[in-house]
XYZ file of C-alpha atoms in Angstrom:
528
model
C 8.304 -0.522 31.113
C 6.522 -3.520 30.378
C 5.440 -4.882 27.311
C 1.366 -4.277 27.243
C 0.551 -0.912 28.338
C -2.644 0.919 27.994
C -3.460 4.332 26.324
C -1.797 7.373 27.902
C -4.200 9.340 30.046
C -2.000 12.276 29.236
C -0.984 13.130 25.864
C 1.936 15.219 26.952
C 3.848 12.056 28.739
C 3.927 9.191 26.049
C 4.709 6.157 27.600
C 7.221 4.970 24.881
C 10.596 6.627 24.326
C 11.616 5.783 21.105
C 15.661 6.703 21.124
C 17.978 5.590 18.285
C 19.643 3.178 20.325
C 15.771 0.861 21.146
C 14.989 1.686 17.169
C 18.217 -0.060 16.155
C 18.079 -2.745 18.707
C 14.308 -3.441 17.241
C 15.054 -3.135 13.508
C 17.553 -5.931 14.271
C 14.816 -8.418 15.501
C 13.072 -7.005 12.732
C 15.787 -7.732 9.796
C 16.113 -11.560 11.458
C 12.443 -11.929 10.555
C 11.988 -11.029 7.700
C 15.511 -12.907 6.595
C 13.857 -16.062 8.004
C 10.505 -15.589 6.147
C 12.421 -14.872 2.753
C 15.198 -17.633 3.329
C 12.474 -20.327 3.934
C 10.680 -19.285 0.273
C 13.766 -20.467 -1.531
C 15.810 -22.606 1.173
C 13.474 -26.045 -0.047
C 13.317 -25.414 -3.535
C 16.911 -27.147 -4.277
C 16.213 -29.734 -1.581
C 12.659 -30.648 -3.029
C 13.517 -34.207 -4.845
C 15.892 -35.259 -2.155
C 13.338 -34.477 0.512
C 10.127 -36.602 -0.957
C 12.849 -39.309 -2.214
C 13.536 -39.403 1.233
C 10.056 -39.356 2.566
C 8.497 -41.481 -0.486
C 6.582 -39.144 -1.472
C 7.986 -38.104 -5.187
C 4.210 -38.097 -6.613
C 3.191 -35.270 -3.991
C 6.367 -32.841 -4.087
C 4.169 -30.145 -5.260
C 1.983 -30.092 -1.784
C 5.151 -28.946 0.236
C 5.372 -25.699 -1.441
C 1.740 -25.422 -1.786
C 1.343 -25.830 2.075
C 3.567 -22.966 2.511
C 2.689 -20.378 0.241
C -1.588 -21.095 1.288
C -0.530 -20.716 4.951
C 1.414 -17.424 4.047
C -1.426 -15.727 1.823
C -4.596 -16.348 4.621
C -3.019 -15.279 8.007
C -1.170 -12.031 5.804
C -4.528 -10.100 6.319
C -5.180 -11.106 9.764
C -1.990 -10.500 11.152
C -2.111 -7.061 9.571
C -6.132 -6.566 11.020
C -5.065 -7.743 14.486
C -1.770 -5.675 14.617
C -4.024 -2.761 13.942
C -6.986 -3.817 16.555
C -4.794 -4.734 19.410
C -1.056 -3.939 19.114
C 1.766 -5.711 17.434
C 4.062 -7.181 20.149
C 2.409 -10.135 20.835
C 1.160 -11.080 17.405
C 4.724 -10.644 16.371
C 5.988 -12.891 19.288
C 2.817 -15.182 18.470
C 4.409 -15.828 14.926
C 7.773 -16.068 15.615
C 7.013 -18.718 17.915
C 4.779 -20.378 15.463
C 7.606 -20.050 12.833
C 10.085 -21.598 15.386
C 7.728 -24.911 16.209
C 7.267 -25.561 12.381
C 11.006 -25.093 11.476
C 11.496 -27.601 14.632
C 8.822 -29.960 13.530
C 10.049 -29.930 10.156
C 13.426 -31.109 10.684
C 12.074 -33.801 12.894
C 9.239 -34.939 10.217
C 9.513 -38.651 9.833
C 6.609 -38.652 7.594
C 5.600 -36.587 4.266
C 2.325 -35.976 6.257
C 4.157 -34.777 9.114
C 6.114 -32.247 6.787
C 3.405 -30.709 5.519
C 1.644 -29.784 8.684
C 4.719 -28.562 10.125
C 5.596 -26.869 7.145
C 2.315 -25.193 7.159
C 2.807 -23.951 10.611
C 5.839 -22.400 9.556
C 3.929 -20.259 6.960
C 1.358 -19.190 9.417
C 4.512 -17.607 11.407
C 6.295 -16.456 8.076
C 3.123 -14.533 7.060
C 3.241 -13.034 10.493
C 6.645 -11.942 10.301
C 6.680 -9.783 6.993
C 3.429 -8.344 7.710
C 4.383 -7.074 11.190
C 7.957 -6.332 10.748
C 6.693 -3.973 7.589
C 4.532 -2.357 10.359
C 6.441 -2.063 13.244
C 8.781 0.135 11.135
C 5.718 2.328 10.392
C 4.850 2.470 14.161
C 8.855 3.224 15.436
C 10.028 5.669 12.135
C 8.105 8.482 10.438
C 7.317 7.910 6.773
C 10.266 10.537 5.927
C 13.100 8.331 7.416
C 11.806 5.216 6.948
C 13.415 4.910 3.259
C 16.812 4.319 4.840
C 15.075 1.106 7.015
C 13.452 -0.293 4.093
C 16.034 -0.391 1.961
C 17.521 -3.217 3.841
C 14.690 -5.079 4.162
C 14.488 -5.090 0.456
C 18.230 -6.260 0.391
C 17.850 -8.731 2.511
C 14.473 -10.177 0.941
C 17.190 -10.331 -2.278
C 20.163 -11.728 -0.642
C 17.947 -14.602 0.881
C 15.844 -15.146 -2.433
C 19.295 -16.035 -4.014
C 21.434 -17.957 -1.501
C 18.244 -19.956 -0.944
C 19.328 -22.536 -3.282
C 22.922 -22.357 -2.134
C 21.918 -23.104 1.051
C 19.659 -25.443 -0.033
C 21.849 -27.186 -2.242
C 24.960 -27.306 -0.145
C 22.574 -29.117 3.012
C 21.310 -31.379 0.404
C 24.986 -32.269 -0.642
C 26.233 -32.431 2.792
C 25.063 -32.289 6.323
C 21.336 -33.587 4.462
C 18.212 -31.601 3.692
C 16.993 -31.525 7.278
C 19.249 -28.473 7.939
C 17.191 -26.102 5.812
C 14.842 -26.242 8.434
C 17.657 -26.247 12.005
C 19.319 -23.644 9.755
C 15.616 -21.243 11.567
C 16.173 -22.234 14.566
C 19.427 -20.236 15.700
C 18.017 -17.522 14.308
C 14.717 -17.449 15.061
C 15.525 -17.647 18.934
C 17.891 -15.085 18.678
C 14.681 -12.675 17.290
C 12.426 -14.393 19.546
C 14.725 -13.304 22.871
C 15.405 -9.548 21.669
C 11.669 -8.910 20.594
C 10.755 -10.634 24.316
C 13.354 -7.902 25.987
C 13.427 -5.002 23.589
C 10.086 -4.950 21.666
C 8.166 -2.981 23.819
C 5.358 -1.991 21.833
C 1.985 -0.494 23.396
C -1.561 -2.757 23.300
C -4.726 -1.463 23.243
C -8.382 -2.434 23.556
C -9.824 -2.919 20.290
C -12.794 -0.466 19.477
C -14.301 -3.457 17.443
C -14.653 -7.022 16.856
C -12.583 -8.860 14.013
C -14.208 -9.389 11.004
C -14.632 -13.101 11.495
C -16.752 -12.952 8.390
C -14.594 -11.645 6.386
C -11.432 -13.863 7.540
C -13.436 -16.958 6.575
C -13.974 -16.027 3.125
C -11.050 -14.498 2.155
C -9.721 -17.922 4.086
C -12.224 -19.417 1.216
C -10.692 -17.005 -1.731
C -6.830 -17.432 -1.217
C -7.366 -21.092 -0.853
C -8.981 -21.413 -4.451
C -6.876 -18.917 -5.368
C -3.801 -20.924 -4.656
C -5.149 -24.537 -5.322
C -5.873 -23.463 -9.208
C -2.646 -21.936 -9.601
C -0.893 -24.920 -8.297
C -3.181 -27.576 -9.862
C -0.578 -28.864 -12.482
C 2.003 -29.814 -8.922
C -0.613 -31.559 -6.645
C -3.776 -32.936 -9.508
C -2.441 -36.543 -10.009
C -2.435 -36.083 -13.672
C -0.070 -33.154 -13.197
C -2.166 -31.104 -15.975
C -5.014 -28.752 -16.097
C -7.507 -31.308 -17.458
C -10.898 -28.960 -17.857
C -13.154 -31.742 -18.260
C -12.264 -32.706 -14.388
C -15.889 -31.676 -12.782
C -13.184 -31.142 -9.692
C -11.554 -28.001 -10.905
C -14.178 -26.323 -12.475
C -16.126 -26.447 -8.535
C -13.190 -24.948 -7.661
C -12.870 -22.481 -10.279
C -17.233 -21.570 -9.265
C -16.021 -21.973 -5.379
C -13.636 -19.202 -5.868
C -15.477 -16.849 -7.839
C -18.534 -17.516 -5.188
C -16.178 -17.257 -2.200
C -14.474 -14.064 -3.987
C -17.731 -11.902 -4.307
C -19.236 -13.356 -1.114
C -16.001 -11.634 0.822
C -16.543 -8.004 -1.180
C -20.237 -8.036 -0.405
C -19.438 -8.657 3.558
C -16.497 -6.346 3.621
C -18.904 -3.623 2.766
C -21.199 -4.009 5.100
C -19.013 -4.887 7.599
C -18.804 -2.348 10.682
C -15.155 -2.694 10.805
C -14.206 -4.772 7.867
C -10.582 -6.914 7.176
C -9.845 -4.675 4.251
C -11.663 -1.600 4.404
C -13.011 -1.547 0.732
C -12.823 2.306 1.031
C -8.835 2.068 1.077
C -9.354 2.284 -2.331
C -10.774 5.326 -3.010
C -7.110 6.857 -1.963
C -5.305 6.412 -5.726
C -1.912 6.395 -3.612
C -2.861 3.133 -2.210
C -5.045 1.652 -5.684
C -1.773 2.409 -8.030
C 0.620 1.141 -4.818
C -0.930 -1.944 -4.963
C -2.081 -2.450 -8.592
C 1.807 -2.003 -8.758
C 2.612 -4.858 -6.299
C -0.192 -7.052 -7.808
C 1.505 -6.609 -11.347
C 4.992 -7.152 -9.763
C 4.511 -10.382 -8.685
C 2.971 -11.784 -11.318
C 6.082 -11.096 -13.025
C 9.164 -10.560 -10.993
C 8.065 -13.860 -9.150
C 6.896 -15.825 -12.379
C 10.587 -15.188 -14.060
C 12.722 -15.528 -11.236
C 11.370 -19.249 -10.423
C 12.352 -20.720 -13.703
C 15.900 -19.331 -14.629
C 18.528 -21.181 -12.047
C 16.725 -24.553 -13.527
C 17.400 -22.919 -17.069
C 21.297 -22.414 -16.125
C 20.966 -26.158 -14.756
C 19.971 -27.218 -17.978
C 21.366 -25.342 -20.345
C 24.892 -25.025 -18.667
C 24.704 -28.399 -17.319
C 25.330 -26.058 -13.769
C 25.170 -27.884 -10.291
C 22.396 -25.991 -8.317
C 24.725 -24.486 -5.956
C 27.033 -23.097 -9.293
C 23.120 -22.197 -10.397
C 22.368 -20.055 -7.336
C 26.202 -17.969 -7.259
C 25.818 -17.491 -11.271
C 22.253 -15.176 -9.629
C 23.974 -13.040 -7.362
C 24.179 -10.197 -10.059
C 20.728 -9.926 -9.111
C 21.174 -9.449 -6.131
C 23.879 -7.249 -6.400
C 21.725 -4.712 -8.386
C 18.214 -5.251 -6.208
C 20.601 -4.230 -3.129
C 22.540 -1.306 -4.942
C 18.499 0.200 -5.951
C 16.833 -0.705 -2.381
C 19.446 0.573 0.076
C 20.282 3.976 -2.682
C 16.266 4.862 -3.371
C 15.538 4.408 0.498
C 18.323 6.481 1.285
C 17.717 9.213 -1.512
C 13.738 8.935 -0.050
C 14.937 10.004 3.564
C 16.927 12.927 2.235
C 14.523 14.790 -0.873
C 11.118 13.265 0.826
C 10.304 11.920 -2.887
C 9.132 8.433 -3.509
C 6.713 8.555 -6.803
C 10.093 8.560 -9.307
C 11.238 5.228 -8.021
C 8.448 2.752 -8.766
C 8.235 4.332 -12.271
C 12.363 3.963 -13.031
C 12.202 0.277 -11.058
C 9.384 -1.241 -13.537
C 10.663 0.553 -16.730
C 14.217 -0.885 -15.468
C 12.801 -4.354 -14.789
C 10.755 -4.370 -18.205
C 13.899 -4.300 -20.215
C 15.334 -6.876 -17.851
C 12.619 -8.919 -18.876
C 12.469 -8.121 -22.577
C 16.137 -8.988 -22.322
C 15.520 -12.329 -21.439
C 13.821 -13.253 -24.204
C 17.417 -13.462 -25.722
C 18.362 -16.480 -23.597
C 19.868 -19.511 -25.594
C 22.083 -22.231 -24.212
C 25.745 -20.966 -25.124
C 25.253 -17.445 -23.753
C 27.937 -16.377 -21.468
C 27.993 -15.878 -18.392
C 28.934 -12.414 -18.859
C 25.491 -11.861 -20.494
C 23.777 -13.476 -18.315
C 24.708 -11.540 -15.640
C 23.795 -8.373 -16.970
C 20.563 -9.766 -17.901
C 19.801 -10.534 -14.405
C 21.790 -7.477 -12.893
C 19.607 -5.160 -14.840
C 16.308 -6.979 -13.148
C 17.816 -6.459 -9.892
C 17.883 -3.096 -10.360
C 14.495 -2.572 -11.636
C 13.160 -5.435 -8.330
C 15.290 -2.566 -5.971
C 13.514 0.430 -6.886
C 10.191 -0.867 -6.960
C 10.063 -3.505 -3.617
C 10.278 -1.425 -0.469
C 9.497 1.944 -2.126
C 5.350 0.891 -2.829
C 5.503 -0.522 0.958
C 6.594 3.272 1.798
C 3.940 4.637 -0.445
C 0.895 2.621 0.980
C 1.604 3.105 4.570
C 1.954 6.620 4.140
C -1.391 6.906 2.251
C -3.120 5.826 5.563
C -3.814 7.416 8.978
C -1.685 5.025 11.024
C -4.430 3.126 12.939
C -4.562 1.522 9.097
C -0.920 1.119 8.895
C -0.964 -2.850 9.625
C -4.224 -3.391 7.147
C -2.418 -1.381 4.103
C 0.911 -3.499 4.493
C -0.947 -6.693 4.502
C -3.067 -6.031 1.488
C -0.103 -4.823 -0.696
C 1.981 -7.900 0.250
C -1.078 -10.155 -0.234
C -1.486 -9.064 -3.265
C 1.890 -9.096 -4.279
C 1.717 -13.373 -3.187
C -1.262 -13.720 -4.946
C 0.587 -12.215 -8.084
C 3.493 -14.305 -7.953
C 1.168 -17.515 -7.695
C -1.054 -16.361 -10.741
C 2.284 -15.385 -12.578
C 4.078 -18.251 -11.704
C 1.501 -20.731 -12.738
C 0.385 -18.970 -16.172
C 4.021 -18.453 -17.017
C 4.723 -22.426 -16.351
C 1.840 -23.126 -18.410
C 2.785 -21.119 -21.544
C 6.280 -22.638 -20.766
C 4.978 -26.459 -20.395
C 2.905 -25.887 -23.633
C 5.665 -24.136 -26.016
C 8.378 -26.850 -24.534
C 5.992 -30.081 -25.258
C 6.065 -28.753 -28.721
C 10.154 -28.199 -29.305
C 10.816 -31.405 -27.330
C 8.503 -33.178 -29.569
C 9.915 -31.780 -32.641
C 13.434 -32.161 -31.068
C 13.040 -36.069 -30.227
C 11.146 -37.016 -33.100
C 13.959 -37.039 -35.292
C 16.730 -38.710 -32.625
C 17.729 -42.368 -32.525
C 14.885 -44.264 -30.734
C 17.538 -45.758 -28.986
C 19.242 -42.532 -27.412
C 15.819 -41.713 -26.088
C 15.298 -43.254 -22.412
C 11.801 -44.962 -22.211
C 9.057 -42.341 -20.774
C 11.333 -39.231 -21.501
C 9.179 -36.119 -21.762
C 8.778 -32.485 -20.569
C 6.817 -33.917 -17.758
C 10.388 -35.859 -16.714
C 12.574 -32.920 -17.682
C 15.417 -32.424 -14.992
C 18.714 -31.247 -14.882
C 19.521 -34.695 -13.924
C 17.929 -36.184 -16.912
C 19.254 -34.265 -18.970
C 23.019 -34.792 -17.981
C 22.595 -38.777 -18.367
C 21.939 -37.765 -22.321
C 23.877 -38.834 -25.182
C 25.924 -35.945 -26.169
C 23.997 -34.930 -29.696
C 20.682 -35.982 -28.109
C 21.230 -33.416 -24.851
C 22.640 -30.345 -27.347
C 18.972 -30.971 -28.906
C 17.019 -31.049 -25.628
C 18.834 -27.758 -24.454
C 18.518 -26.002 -27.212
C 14.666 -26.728 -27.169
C 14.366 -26.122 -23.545
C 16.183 -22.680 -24.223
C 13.640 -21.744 -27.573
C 10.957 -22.904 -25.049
C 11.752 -20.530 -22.115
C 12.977 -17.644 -23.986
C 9.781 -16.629 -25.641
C 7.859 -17.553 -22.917
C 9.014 -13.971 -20.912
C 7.280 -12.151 -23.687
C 3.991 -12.803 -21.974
C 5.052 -11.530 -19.072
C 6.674 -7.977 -20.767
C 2.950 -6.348 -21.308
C 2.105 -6.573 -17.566
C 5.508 -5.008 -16.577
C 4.734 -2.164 -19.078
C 1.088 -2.066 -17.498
C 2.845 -1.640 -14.119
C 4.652 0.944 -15.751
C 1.821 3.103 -16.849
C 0.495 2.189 -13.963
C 3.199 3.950 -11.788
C 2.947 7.493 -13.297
C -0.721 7.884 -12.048
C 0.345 7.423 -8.405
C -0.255 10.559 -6.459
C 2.656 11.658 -4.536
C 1.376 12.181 -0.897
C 3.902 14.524 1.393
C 6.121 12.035 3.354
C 5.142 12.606 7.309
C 8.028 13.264 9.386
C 6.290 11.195 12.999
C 6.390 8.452 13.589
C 3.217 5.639 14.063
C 2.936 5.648 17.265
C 4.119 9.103 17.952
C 1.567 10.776 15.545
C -0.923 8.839 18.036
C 0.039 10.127 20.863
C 1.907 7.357 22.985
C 5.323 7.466 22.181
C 8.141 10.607 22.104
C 11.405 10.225 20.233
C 14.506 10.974 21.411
């Protein structure tokens, strides 16, 4: 059985036997995926001012994370359109190879230059990798058993969110920060060789041309999309300065760019995102729900190991074990709902429990000040967990299944681009709000201190954990405590659009879980 095949000429010997033992042995390629693609989200964040100390480039940090997350959001809808068009073995093998070069190149980067084009190779793989692994499990598992498989996915997109940093961290302290990146490699071969062998999905001819068109501008879209959200990291001035002629062309470029794209995806004869996807209200509240989750799942999760940094005067590997409540709850909710899916065939409940869950975790947060315990923390963040669990894997579950499976790979992309695009737009407003409350209660807060115990230049803009720990003792008590009263607050503005995912969820229609598979319900596989 080789690995590009053709369509069956007879539908009553598929040429695919799909027995548990292959579906196992793929799901395992599968899981190493998607645990590189979530590892290498979080791996760099804790290594970040060791690696452009290193590379003399402290004035650019933000363009190594910016890199990334561009490269991830464009080829998401492509992978998912080609998948779709022509099969998903070799796109798969296509981006774990890419994903392998740029975690190769990266540890080998003598140059800041050098890191960001290898970096941004490794996005264009990690995009890959969700996207098709998300898909594959549509193509190998009906919709009815395929609860029990996404669970772990969601578990393991946790578990690698959190040890991340640890990871991170511990490299940085140790062997050096060029181990985030060898830590792929390993791995990433390891998938590479059992997806060669065992991955033996079926190609086909594609009944129509990709929607070059449409890949430019939505190419044109995401890039705006993410350059404005991470202006304040890579502008020079690090600030949104509106009277910069610069921004606002990008601001009109995007917008342009943005209805350009919806006016040639509906005339397009087969278009990137078929506009009439949303007509289904399964797949508008799936993704409205994934759009609204990232904006704020994303946008508070970012900020609170620096917050235990500073206020607990934590290391950032103690910083990354004091989140692994989180974790704890996101994979008690993913792997229970995706196993309670598989057995009552019910999926609407989940979403709805997971962002009312997740909006008290949020609301709780607003209740963070610098002596809380770590007790409370953890519950704070254990309750999020649970709320991230329920709501992560099961809205994958519900979009795929709202499509005939020819779709499949164009339905997974969208709801995970959207979801990226949500965590940029949440991350950046959120940082914004944050940035403006904290220039505020630092100004208040050093206004009245000793001009001597204040370190020339010392700001919000030069706030670190590292800063703050060279403090006199009075002076640091009054810089916490208006870092905490600046954060706090701050997760108030992210509690309406929680609740608005909430209402959101009860309007999803609950379509009847199919019990084929993918490929089975087209005709070119049999399971055993």
């Amino acid at each position: 059985m080789s690995g590009t095949t053709h369509p069956p000429t007879d539908a009553d010997a598929p040429e695919l036997v799909l027995s548990r033992g292959t579906v196992y042995v793929i799901f395992s390629a599968l899981l190493a995926a998607m645990f590189l693609s979530a590892l290498d989200q979080s791996v760099v964040s804790t290594a970040l001012p060791t690696i452009v100390g290193d590379l003399g480039a402290a004035d650019r940090e933000g363009w190594i994370v910016t890199a990334y997350l561009l490269a991830i959001a464009v080829v998401m809808p492509v992978y998912g359109k080609v998948g779709d068009l022509w099969g998903r073995r070799t796109p798969f093998l296509v981006a774990l190879v890419l994903f392998l070069v740029g975690s190769t190149g990266s540890a080998l980067s003598g140059s800041f230059a050098e890191l960001v084009v290898w970096r941004s190779a490794q996005g264009l793989g990690a995009g890959g990798l969700v996207i098709l692994s998300q898909a594959i499990i549509a193509d190998i598992v009906s919709a009815r058993d395929r609860g029990k498989f996404m669970g772990p996915i969601g578990a393991v997109f946790g578990v690698a969110t959190v040890i991340g940093p640890l990871l991170g961290g511990w490299f940085t302290d140790g062997p050096g920060w060029r181990w985030c990146f060898w830590l792929n490699v390993p791995v990433a071969v390891v998938a590479l060789g059992i997806a060669w062998f065992r991955l033996r999905l079926p190609t086909r001819r594609a009944p129509a041309r990709l929607d070059v068109l449409g890949a430019v501008l939505l190419t044109l879209t995401t890039s705006g999309i993410v350059f404005l959200t991470s202006w304040s990291t890579i502008s020079s001035d690090r600030r949104y300065d509106w009277g910069d002629p610069t921004l606002w062309a990008l601001v009109a470029g995007t917008v342009v760019a943005l209805v350009a794209f919806l006016v040639a995806e509906s005339r397009a004869a087969d278009p990137l995102i078929p506009l009439h996807l949303f007509r289904s209200r399964t797949f508008t509240v799936s993704v409205t729900i994934a759009l609204l989750f990232g904006t704020t799942m994303f946008a508070a999760l970012s900020f609170l190991p620096t917050f235990l940094q500073m206020a607990r005067g934590s290391t950032a590997t103690d910083a990354g074990l004091m989140m692994l409540p989180m974790t704890l709850g996101l994979m008690i909710t993913a792997l229970g709902s995706g196993l309670l899916i598989t057995r009552t065939g019910r999926y609407k409940p989940y979403p709805i429990v997971g962002m009312g869950v997740a909006t008290v975790g949020l609301a709780w947060l607003t209740r963070l000040t610098p002596d809380i315990s770590t007790v409370t923390f953890g519950a704070m963040i254990f309750v999020l967990g649970l709320g991230l669990g329920f709501v992560m894997q099961t809205i994958v579950i519900a979009v795929q299944n709202s499509v005939t499976p020819d779709l499949v790979g164009v339905a997974t992309s969208t709801n995970n681009f959207l979801r990226e695009i949500g965590a940029a737009v949440g991350t950046s407003v959120f940082s914004t709000v944050f940035t403006a409350r904290l220039v505020t209660q630092l100004g208040d807060a050093l206004r009245d201190a000793p001009a001597g115990d204040v370190p020339r230049g010392f700001g919000a803009q030069s706030l670190t954990p590292d800063a703050v720990r060279t403090l006199p003792g009075a002076l640091r008590d009054v810089v916490v405590d208006a870092y905490a009263h600046a954060l706090a607050p701050a997760f108030w503005y992210l509690v309406p659009l929680a609740v608005l995912g909430l209402v959101v969820a009860f309007f999803m229609k609950e379509v009847a879980l199919s019990d084929r598979s993918g490929l089975e319900a087209r005709g070119i596989a049999r399971v055993e």
